[in-house]
Amino acid sequence: MNYRDQERFFQGSRVWGGSLALAFVLLGIATRITTGGRWTAAQTFIYFLLEVAVATLIYYTPDYLHLSVAPERKPRWERKVRWRIIGAVFLLGMLLASSNGGRVFVLLA
């Protein structure tokens, strides 16, 4: 095992993961600002908690998958991460939907 290559991978992964996580958080802040005053304080708080959770997943997943020796682990964790993101978006959409029509839209999306 070449530890210099592994360290270079981790450094690059941290840069990319941090950049993507930061972009995701900034996009969430921009979304919140552009929607105006239609959200309650509780909705805003839940929104940002979910946003931080997804950003954390985005940041840590590449490092964790790279450390695996078992080849079947990477696809299994990729699926888990995708379902977690889907679940977070679904939960966020349901919590922020103001009507039954909005909830149906989130369900169909």
CSV table of N, CA, C and O in Angstrom, one decimal:
chain,number,residue,atom,x,y,z
A,1,MET,N,0.8,-1.2,0.0
A,1,MET,CA,0.0,0.0,0.0
A,1,MET,C,0.9,1.2,0.0
A,1,MET,O,1.8,1.4,0.8
A,2,ASN,N,0.6,2.1,-0.9
A,2,ASN,CA,1.4,3.4,-1.0
A,2,ASN,C,0.7,4.4,-0.2
A,2,ASN,O,-0.4,5.0,-0.6
A,3,TYR,N,1.3,4.8,0.9
A,3,TYR,CA,0.6,5.7,1.9
A,3,TYR,C,0.7,7.2,1.3
A,3,TYR,O,-0.2,8.0,1.7
A,4,ARG,N,1.7,7.5,0.5
A,4,ARG,CA,1.7,8.9,-0.1
A,4,ARG,C,0.5,9.1,-1.0
A,4,ARG,O,-0.1,10.1,-1.0
A,5,ASP,N,0.3,8.0,-1.8
A,5,ASP,CA,-0.9,8.1,-2.8
A,5,ASP,C,-2.2,8.2,-2.0
A,5,ASP,O,-3.1,9.0,-2.3
A,6,GLN,N,-2.3,7.4,-0.9
A,6,GLN,CA,-3.5,7.5,-0.1
A,6,GLN,C,-3.7,8.8,0.6
A,6,GLN,O,-4.8,9.4,0.6
A,7,GLU,N,-2.6,9.4,1.1
A,7,GLU,CA,-2.7,10.8,1.7
A,7,GLU,C,-3.1,11.8,0.7
A,7,GLU,O,-3.9,12.7,0.9
A,8,ARG,N,-2.5,11.7,-0.6
A,8,ARG,CA,-2.9,12.6,-1.6
A,8,ARG,C,-4.4,12.5,-2.0
A,8,ARG,O,-5.1,13.5,-2.2
A,9,PHE,N,-4.9,11.3,-2.0
A,9,PHE,CA,-6.3,11.1,-2.3
A,9,PHE,C,-7.1,11.7,-1.2
A,9,PHE,O,-8.1,12.4,-1.5
A,10,PHE,N,-6.8,11.5,0.1
A,10,PHE,CA,-7.6,12.1,1.2
A,10,PHE,C,-7.5,13.6,1.1
A,10,PHE,O,-8.5,14.3,1.4
A,11,GLN,N,-6.4,14.2,0.8
A,11,GLN,CA,-6.3,15.7,0.7
A,11,GLN,C,-7.2,16.2,-0.4
A,11,GLN,O,-8.0,17.1,-0.2
A,12,GLY,N,-7.2,15.5,-1.6
A,12,GLY,CA,-8.0,15.9,-2.7
A,12,GLY,C,-9.5,15.7,-2.3
A,12,GLY,O,-10.4,16.5,-2.7
A,13,SER,N,-9.8,14.6,-1.7
A,13,SER,CA,-11.2,14.3,-1.3
A,13,SER,C,-11.7,15.3,-0.3
A,13,SER,O,-12.9,15.7,-0.4
A,14,ARG,N,-10.9,15.7,0.6
A,14,ARG,CA,-11.3,16.8,1.6
A,14,ARG,C,-11.6,18.1,0.9
A,14,ARG,O,-12.6,18.8,1.2
A,15,VAL,N,-10.8,18.4,-0.1
A,15,VAL,CA,-11.0,19.7,-0.8
A,15,VAL,C,-12.3,19.6,-1.6
A,15,VAL,O,-13.2,20.5,-1.5
A,16,TRP,N,-12.5,18.5,-2.4
A,16,TRP,CA,-13.7,18.4,-3.2
A,16,TRP,C,-14.9,18.2,-2.3
A,16,TRP,O,-16.0,18.8,-2.5
A,17,GLY,N,-14.8,17.4,-1.3
A,17,GLY,CA,-16.0,17.2,-0.4
A,17,GLY,C,-16.3,18.4,0.4
A,17,GLY,O,-17.5,18.8,0.5
A,18,GLY,N,-15.3,19.2,0.8
A,18,GLY,CA,-15.6,20.5,1.5
A,18,GLY,C,-16.2,21.5,0.5
A,18,GLY,O,-17.1,22.2,0.9
A,19,SER,N,-15.7,21.5,-0.7
A,19,SER,CA,-16.3,22.4,-1.7
A,19,SER,C,-17.7,22.1,-2.0
A,19,SER,O,-18.6,23.0,-2.1
A,20,LEU,N,-18.0,20.8,-2.2
A,20,LEU,CA,-19.4,20.5,-2.5
A,20,LEU,C,-20.3,20.7,-1.3
A,20,LEU,O,-21.5,21.1,-1.5
A,21,ALA,N,-19.9,20.4,-0.1
A,21,ALA,CA,-20.7,20.6,1.1
A,21,ALA,C,-20.9,22.1,1.3
A,21,ALA,O,-22.1,22.5,1.6
A,22,LEU,N,-19.9,22.9,1.1
A,22,LEU,CA,-20.1,24.4,1.2
A,22,LEU,C,-21.1,24.9,0.1
A,22,LEU,O,-21.9,25.7,0.4
A,23,ALA,N,-20.9,24.4,-1.1
A,23,ALA,CA,-21.8,24.8,-2.2
A,23,ALA,C,-23.3,24.4,-1.8
A,23,ALA,O,-24.2,25.2,-2.1
A,24,PHE,N,-23.5,23.2,-1.3
A,24,PHE,CA,-24.8,22.8,-0.9
A,24,PHE,C,-25.4,23.7,0.2
A,24,PHE,O,-26.6,24.0,0.1
A,25,VAL,N,-24.6,24.0,1.2
A,25,VAL,CA,-25.1,24.9,2.3
A,25,VAL,C,-25.4,26.2,1.7
A,25,VAL,O,-26.4,26.8,2.1
A,26,LEU,N,-24.5,26.8,0.9
A,26,LEU,CA,-24.8,28.1,0.3
A,26,LEU,C,-26.0,28.1,-0.6
A,26,LEU,O,-26.8,29.1,-0.5
A,27,LEU,N,-26.3,27.0,-1.3
A,27,LEU,CA,-27.5,26.9,-2.1
A,27,LEU,C,-28.7,26.9,-1.2
A,27,LEU,O,-29.7,27.5,-1.5
A,28,GLY,N,-28.6,26.2,-0.1
A,28,GLY,CA,-29.7,26.1,0.9
A,28,GLY,C,-30.0,27.5,1.5
A,28,GLY,O,-31.2,27.9,1.7
A,29,ILE,N,-29.0,28.2,1.8
A,29,ILE,CA,-29.1,29.6,2.4
A,29,ILE,C,-29.8,30.5,1.3
A,29,ILE,O,-30.7,31.3,1.6
A,30,ALA,N,-29.3,30.4,0.1
A,30,ALA,CA,-29.9,31.2,-1.0
A,30,ALA,C,-31.4,30.8,-1.2
A,30,ALA,O,-32.2,31.7,-1.4
A,31,THR,N,-31.7,29.5,-1.1
A,31,THR,CA,-33.1,29.1,-1.2
A,31,THR,C,-33.9,29.7,-0.1
A,31,THR,O,-35.0,30.2,-0.4
A,32,ARG,N,-33.4,29.7,1.1
A,32,ARG,CA,-34.2,30.2,2.2
A,32,ARG,C,-34.4,31.7,2.1
A,32,ARG,O,-35.5,32.2,2.4
A,33,ILE,N,-33.4,32.4,1.6
A,33,ILE,CA,-33.5,33.9,1.5
A,33,ILE,C,-34.5,34.2,0.4
A,33,ILE,O,-35.3,35.2,0.6
A,34,THR,N,-34.5,33.5,-0.7
A,34,THR,CA,-35.3,33.8,-1.8
A,34,THR,C,-36.8,33.5,-1.6
A,34,THR,O,-37.7,34.1,-2.2
A,35,THR,N,-37.1,32.6,-0.7
A,35,THR,CA,-38.5,32.2,-0.4
A,35,THR,C,-39.2,33.3,0.5
A,35,THR,O,-40.4,33.2,0.6
A,36,GLY,N,-38.4,34.2,1.0
A,36,GLY,CA,-39.0,35.2,1.8
A,36,GLY,C,-39.5,34.8,3.2
A,36,GLY,O,-39.0,33.9,3.8
A,37,GLY,N,-40.6,35.4,3.7
A,37,GLY,CA,-41.0,35.2,5.0
A,37,GLY,C,-42.1,34.1,5.1
A,37,GLY,O,-42.9,34.2,6.0
A,38,ARG,N,-42.2,33.2,4.2
A,38,ARG,CA,-43.2,32.2,4.2
A,38,ARG,C,-43.0,31.0,5.1
A,38,ARG,O,-43.8,30.2,5.3
A,39,TRP,N,-41.8,31.0,5.7
A,39,TRP,CA,-41.4,29.8,6.6
A,39,TRP,C,-41.5,30.3,8.0
A,39,TRP,O,-41.2,31.4,8.4
A,40,THR,N,-41.9,29.3,8.9
A,40,THR,CA,-41.9,29.6,10.3
A,40,THR,C,-40.5,29.3,10.8
A,40,THR,O,-39.6,28.8,10.1
A,41,ALA,N,-40.2,29.7,12.0
A,41,ALA,CA,-38.9,29.5,12.6
A,41,ALA,C,-38.6,28.0,12.8
A,41,ALA,O,-37.5,27.6,12.5
A,42,ALA,N,-39.6,27.2,13.1
A,42,ALA,CA,-39.4,25.8,13.2
A,42,ALA,C,-39.0,25.2,11.9
A,42,ALA,O,-38.2,24.3,11.8
A,43,GLN,N,-39.7,25.6,10.8
A,43,GLN,CA,-39.4,25.1,9.5
A,43,GLN,C,-38.0,25.4,9.1
A,43,GLN,O,-37.3,24.6,8.5
A,44,THR,N,-37.6,26.7,9.3
A,44,THR,CA,-36.2,27.1,9.0
A,44,THR,C,-35.2,26.3,9.8
A,44,THR,O,-34.2,25.8,9.2
A,45,PHE,N,-35.5,26.0,11.1
A,45,PHE,CA,-34.5,25.3,11.9
A,45,PHE,C,-34.4,23.8,11.4
A,45,PHE,O,-33.3,23.3,11.2
A,46,ILE,N,-35.5,23.2,11.0
A,46,ILE,CA,-35.5,21.8,10.5
A,46,ILE,C,-34.8,21.8,9.2
A,46,ILE,O,-34.0,20.9,8.9
A,47,TYR,N,-35.1,22.8,8.4
A,47,TYR,CA,-34.4,22.9,7.0
A,47,TYR,C,-32.9,22.9,7.2
A,47,TYR,O,-32.2,22.1,6.5
A,48,PHE,N,-32.4,23.7,8.1
A,48,PHE,CA,-30.9,23.8,8.2
A,48,PHE,C,-30.3,22.6,8.9
A,48,PHE,O,-29.2,22.2,8.6
A,49,LEU,N,-31.1,21.9,9.8
A,49,LEU,CA,-30.6,20.7,10.3
A,49,LEU,C,-30.4,19.6,9.3
A,49,LEU,O,-29.4,18.9,9.2
A,50,LEU,N,-31.4,19.5,8.4
A,50,LEU,CA,-31.4,18.5,7.3
A,50,LEU,C,-30.2,18.9,6.3
A,50,LEU,O,-29.5,18.0,5.8
A,51,GLU,N,-30.1,20.2,6.1
A,51,GLU,CA,-29.0,20.6,5.2
A,51,GLU,C,-27.7,20.3,5.7
A,51,GLU,O,-26.8,19.8,5.0
A,52,VAL,N,-27.4,20.5,7.0
A,52,VAL,CA,-26.1,20.1,7.6
A,52,VAL,C,-25.9,18.6,7.6
A,52,VAL,O,-24.8,18.1,7.3
A,53,ALA,N,-27.0,17.8,7.8
A,53,ALA,CA,-26.8,16.4,7.7
A,53,ALA,C,-26.4,15.9,6.3
A,53,ALA,O,-25.5,15.1,6.2
A,54,VAL,N,-27.1,16.4,5.3
A,54,VAL,CA,-26.7,16.0,3.9
A,54,VAL,C,-25.3,16.5,3.6
A,54,VAL,O,-24.6,15.8,2.9
A,55,ALA,N,-25.0,17.7,4.0
A,55,ALA,CA,-23.6,18.2,3.7
A,55,ALA,C,-22.5,17.4,4.4
A,55,ALA,O,-21.5,17.1,3.8
A,56,THR,N,-22.8,16.9,5.6
A,56,THR,CA,-21.9,16.0,6.3
A,56,THR,C,-21.7,14.7,5.5
A,56,THR,O,-20.6,14.2,5.4
A,57,LEU,N,-22.9,14.1,5.0
A,57,LEU,CA,-22.8,12.9,4.2
A,57,LEU,C,-21.9,13.2,3.0
A,57,LEU,O,-21.1,12.3,2.6
A,58,ILE,N,-22.1,14.3,2.3
A,58,ILE,CA,-21.4,14.6,1.1
A,58,ILE,C,-19.9,14.7,1.4
A,58,ILE,O,-19.1,14.2,0.7
A,59,TYR,N,-19.5,15.3,2.6
A,59,TYR,CA,-18.1,15.5,2.9
A,59,TYR,C,-17.4,14.2,3.3
A,59,TYR,O,-16.3,13.9,2.8
A,60,TYR,N,-18.1,13.3,4.0
A,60,TYR,CA,-17.4,12.1,4.6
A,60,TYR,C,-17.5,10.9,3.7
A,60,TYR,O,-16.6,10.0,3.8
A,61,THR,N,-18.4,10.7,2.8
A,61,THR,CA,-18.6,9.5,2.1
A,61,THR,C,-17.4,9.1,1.2
A,61,THR,O,-17.1,7.9,1.3
A,62,PRO,N,-16.8,9.9,0.4
A,62,PRO,CA,-15.7,9.5,-0.4
A,62,PRO,C,-14.6,8.8,0.4
A,62,PRO,O,-14.0,7.8,0.0
A,63,ASP,N,-14.2,9.4,1.5
A,63,ASP,CA,-13.1,8.9,2.3
A,63,ASP,C,-13.5,7.5,2.9
A,63,ASP,O,-12.7,6.6,2.9
A,64,TYR,N,-14.7,7.4,3.4
A,64,TYR,CA,-15.1,6.1,3.9
A,64,TYR,C,-15.1,5.0,2.9
A,64,TYR,O,-14.7,3.9,3.1
A,65,LEU,N,-15.6,5.3,1.7
A,65,LEU,CA,-15.7,4.3,0.6
A,65,LEU,C,-14.3,3.9,0.2
A,65,LEU,O,-14.1,2.8,-0.2
A,66,HIS,N,-13.4,4.9,0.2
A,66,HIS,CA,-12.0,4.6,-0.3
A,66,HIS,C,-11.3,3.6,0.6
A,66,HIS,O,-10.4,2.9,0.2
A,67,LEU,N,-11.6,3.7,1.9
A,67,LEU,CA,-10.9,2.8,2.9
A,67,LEU,C,-11.3,1.4,2.8
A,67,LEU,O,-10.6,0.5,3.4
A,68,SER,N,-12.3,1.1,2.1
A,68,SER,CA,-12.8,-0.3,2.1
A,68,SER,C,-11.9,-1.2,1.3
A,68,SER,O,-11.4,-0.9,0.2
A,69,VAL,N,-11.8,-2.4,1.8
A,69,VAL,CA,-11.1,-3.5,1.1
A,69,VAL,C,-12.0,-4.4,0.3
A,69,VAL,O,-11.7,-4.9,-0.7
A,70,ALA,N,-13.2,-4.6,0.9
A,70,ALA,CA,-14.2,-5.5,0.3
A,70,ALA,C,-14.8,-4.7,-0.9
A,70,ALA,O,-15.4,-3.6,-0.8
A,71,PRO,N,-14.8,-5.3,-2.1
A,71,PRO,CA,-15.3,-4.7,-3.3
A,71,PRO,C,-16.8,-4.4,-3.3
A,71,PRO,O,-17.3,-3.5,-3.9
A,72,GLU,N,-17.6,-5.3,-2.6
A,72,GLU,CA,-19.1,-5.1,-2.6
A,72,GLU,C,-19.5,-4.0,-1.6
A,72,GLU,O,-20.6,-3.5,-1.6
A,73,ARG,N,-18.6,-3.5,-0.8
A,73,ARG,CA,-18.9,-2.4,0.2
A,73,ARG,C,-19.2,-1.1,-0.5
A,73,ARG,O,-20.2,-0.4,-0.1
A,74,LYS,N,-18.4,-0.7,-1.5
A,74,LYS,CA,-18.6,0.6,-2.1
A,74,LYS,C,-20.0,0.7,-2.7
A,74,LYS,O,-20.7,1.7,-2.5
A,75,PRO,N,-20.5,-0.2,-3.6
A,75,PRO,CA,-21.8,-0.1,-4.2
A,75,PRO,C,-22.9,-0.1,-3.1
A,75,PRO,O,-23.9,0.7,-3.2
A,76,ARG,N,-22.7,-0.9,-2.0
A,76,ARG,CA,-23.7,-0.9,-1.0
A,76,ARG,C,-23.8,0.4,-0.3
A,76,ARG,O,-24.9,0.9,0.0
A,77,TRP,N,-22.7,1.0,0.0
A,77,TRP,CA,-22.7,2.3,0.7
A,77,TRP,C,-23.2,3.5,-0.2
A,77,TRP,O,-23.8,4.4,0.2
A,78,GLU,N,-22.9,3.3,-1.5
A,78,GLU,CA,-23.4,4.3,-2.5
A,78,GLU,C,-24.9,4.3,-2.5
A,78,GLU,O,-25.6,5.4,-2.5
A,79,ARG,N,-25.5,3.1,-2.5
A,79,ARG,CA,-27.0,3.0,-2.4
A,79,ARG,C,-27.5,3.6,-1.1
A,79,ARG,O,-28.5,4.3,-1.1
A,80,LYS,N,-26.8,3.3,0.0
A,80,LYS,CA,-27.3,3.8,1.3
A,80,LYS,C,-27.3,5.3,1.3
A,80,LYS,O,-28.2,6.0,1.8
A,81,VAL,N,-26.2,5.9,0.8
A,81,VAL,CA,-26.1,7.4,0.8
A,81,VAL,C,-27.2,8.0,-0.1
A,81,VAL,O,-27.8,9.0,0.3
A,82,ARG,N,-27.4,7.4,-1.2
A,82,ARG,CA,-28.4,7.9,-2.1
A,82,ARG,C,-29.8,7.9,-1.4
A,82,ARG,O,-30.6,8.8,-1.5
A,83,TRP,N,-30.1,6.8,-0.7
A,83,TRP,CA,-31.4,6.7,-0.1
A,83,TRP,C,-31.5,7.7,1.1
A,83,TRP,O,-32.6,8.2,1.4
A,84,ARG,N,-30.4,7.9,1.8
A,84,ARG,CA,-30.4,8.9,2.8
A,84,ARG,C,-30.7,10.3,2.3
A,84,ARG,O,-31.4,11.1,2.9
A,85,ILE,N,-30.1,10.6,1.2
A,85,ILE,CA,-30.3,11.9,0.6
A,85,ILE,C,-31.7,12.0,0.1
A,85,ILE,O,-32.4,13.0,0.3
A,86,ILE,N,-32.2,11.0,-0.5
A,86,ILE,CA,-33.6,11.0,-1.0
A,86,ILE,C,-34.6,11.1,0.2
A,86,ILE,O,-35.5,11.9,0.2
A,87,GLY,N,-34.3,10.4,1.3
A,87,GLY,CA,-35.1,10.5,2.5
A,87,GLY,C,-35.1,11.9,3.1
A,87,GLY,O,-36.1,12.4,3.6
A,88,ALA,N,-33.9,12.5,3.1
A,88,ALA,CA,-33.8,13.9,3.7
A,88,ALA,C,-34.6,14.9,2.8
A,88,ALA,O,-35.3,15.7,3.4
A,89,VAL,N,-34.5,14.8,1.5
A,89,VAL,CA,-35.2,15.7,0.7
A,89,VAL,C,-36.7,15.4,0.8
A,89,VAL,O,-37.5,16.4,0.9
A,90,PHE,N,-37.1,14.2,0.9
A,90,PHE,CA,-38.5,13.9,1.1
A,90,PHE,C,-39.1,14.4,2.4
A,90,PHE,O,-40.1,15.1,2.4
A,91,LEU,N,-38.3,14.2,3.5
A,91,LEU,CA,-38.7,14.7,4.8
A,91,LEU,C,-38.8,16.2,4.8
A,91,LEU,O,-39.8,16.8,5.3
A,92,LEU,N,-37.8,16.8,4.2
A,92,LEU,CA,-37.8,18.3,4.1
A,92,LEU,C,-39.0,18.8,3.3
A,92,LEU,O,-39.7,19.8,3.7
A,93,GLY,N,-39.2,18.2,2.2
A,93,GLY,CA,-40.4,18.6,1.3
A,93,GLY,C,-41.7,18.4,2.1
A,93,GLY,O,-42.6,19.3,2.0
A,94,MET,N,-41.9,17.3,2.8
A,94,MET,CA,-43.1,17.1,3.5
A,94,MET,C,-43.3,18.1,4.6
A,94,MET,O,-44.4,18.6,4.9
A,95,LEU,N,-42.2,18.4,5.3
A,95,LEU,CA,-42.3,19.4,6.4
A,95,LEU,C,-42.6,20.8,5.9
A,95,LEU,O,-43.2,21.6,6.6
A,96,LEU,N,-42.1,21.1,4.8
A,96,LEU,CA,-42.2,22.5,4.3
A,96,LEU,C,-43.5,22.7,3.4
A,96,LEU,O,-43.8,23.8,3.1
A,97,ALA,N,-44.1,21.6,3.0
A,97,ALA,CA,-45.3,21.7,2.2
A,97,ALA,C,-46.4,22.4,3.0
A,97,ALA,O,-46.7,21.9,4.1
A,98,SER,N,-47.1,23.4,2.4
A,98,SER,CA,-48.1,24.1,3.1
A,98,SER,C,-49.5,23.6,2.9
A,98,SER,O,-50.4,24.0,3.6
A,99,SER,N,-49.7,22.7,1.9
A,99,SER,CA,-51.0,22.2,1.6
A,99,SER,C,-50.9,20.8,1.2
A,99,SER,O,-49.8,20.2,1.0
A,100,ASN,N,-52.0,20.1,1.1
A,100,ASN,CA,-52.0,18.7,0.6
A,100,ASN,C,-51.6,18.6,-0.8
A,100,ASN,O,-51.0,17.6,-1.2
A,101,GLY,N,-51.9,19.6,-1.6
A,101,GLY,CA,-51.4,19.6,-3.0
A,101,GLY,C,-49.8,19.6,-3.0
A,101,GLY,O,-49.2,18.9,-3.9
A,102,GLY,N,-49.2,20.4,-2.2
A,102,GLY,CA,-47.8,20.4,-2.1
A,102,GLY,C,-47.2,19.1,-1.6
A,102,GLY,O,-46.2,18.6,-2.1
A,103,ARG,N,-47.9,18.4,-0.7
A,103,ARG,CA,-47.4,17.1,-0.2
A,103,ARG,C,-47.5,16.1,-1.3
A,103,ARG,O,-46.6,15.2,-1.4
A,104,VAL,N,-48.6,16.1,-2.1
A,104,VAL,CA,-48.7,15.2,-3.2
A,104,VAL,C,-47.6,15.4,-4.2
A,104,VAL,O,-47.0,14.5,-4.7
A,105,PHE,N,-47.3,16.7,-4.5
A,105,PHE,CA,-46.2,17.0,-5.4
A,105,PHE,C,-44.9,16.5,-4.9
A,105,PHE,O,-44.1,15.9,-5.7
A,106,VAL,N,-44.6,16.6,-3.6
A,106,VAL,CA,-43.4,16.1,-3.0
A,106,VAL,C,-43.3,14.6,-3.2
A,106,VAL,O,-42.3,14.0,-3.5
A,107,LEU,N,-44.5,13.9,-2.9
A,107,LEU,CA,-44.5,12.5,-3.0
A,107,LEU,C,-44.3,12.0,-4.4
A,107,LEU,O,-43.5,11.0,-4.6
A,108,LEU,N,-44.8,12.7,-5.4
A,108,LEU,CA,-44.6,12.3,-6.8
A,108,LEU,C,-43.2,12.6,-7.3
A,108,LEU,O,-42.6,11.9,-8.1
A,109,ALA,N,-42.6,13.7,-6.8
A,109,ALA,CA,-41.3,14.1,-7.2
A,109,ALA,C,-40.3,13.1,-6.6
A,109,ALA,O,-39.3,12.7,-7.3
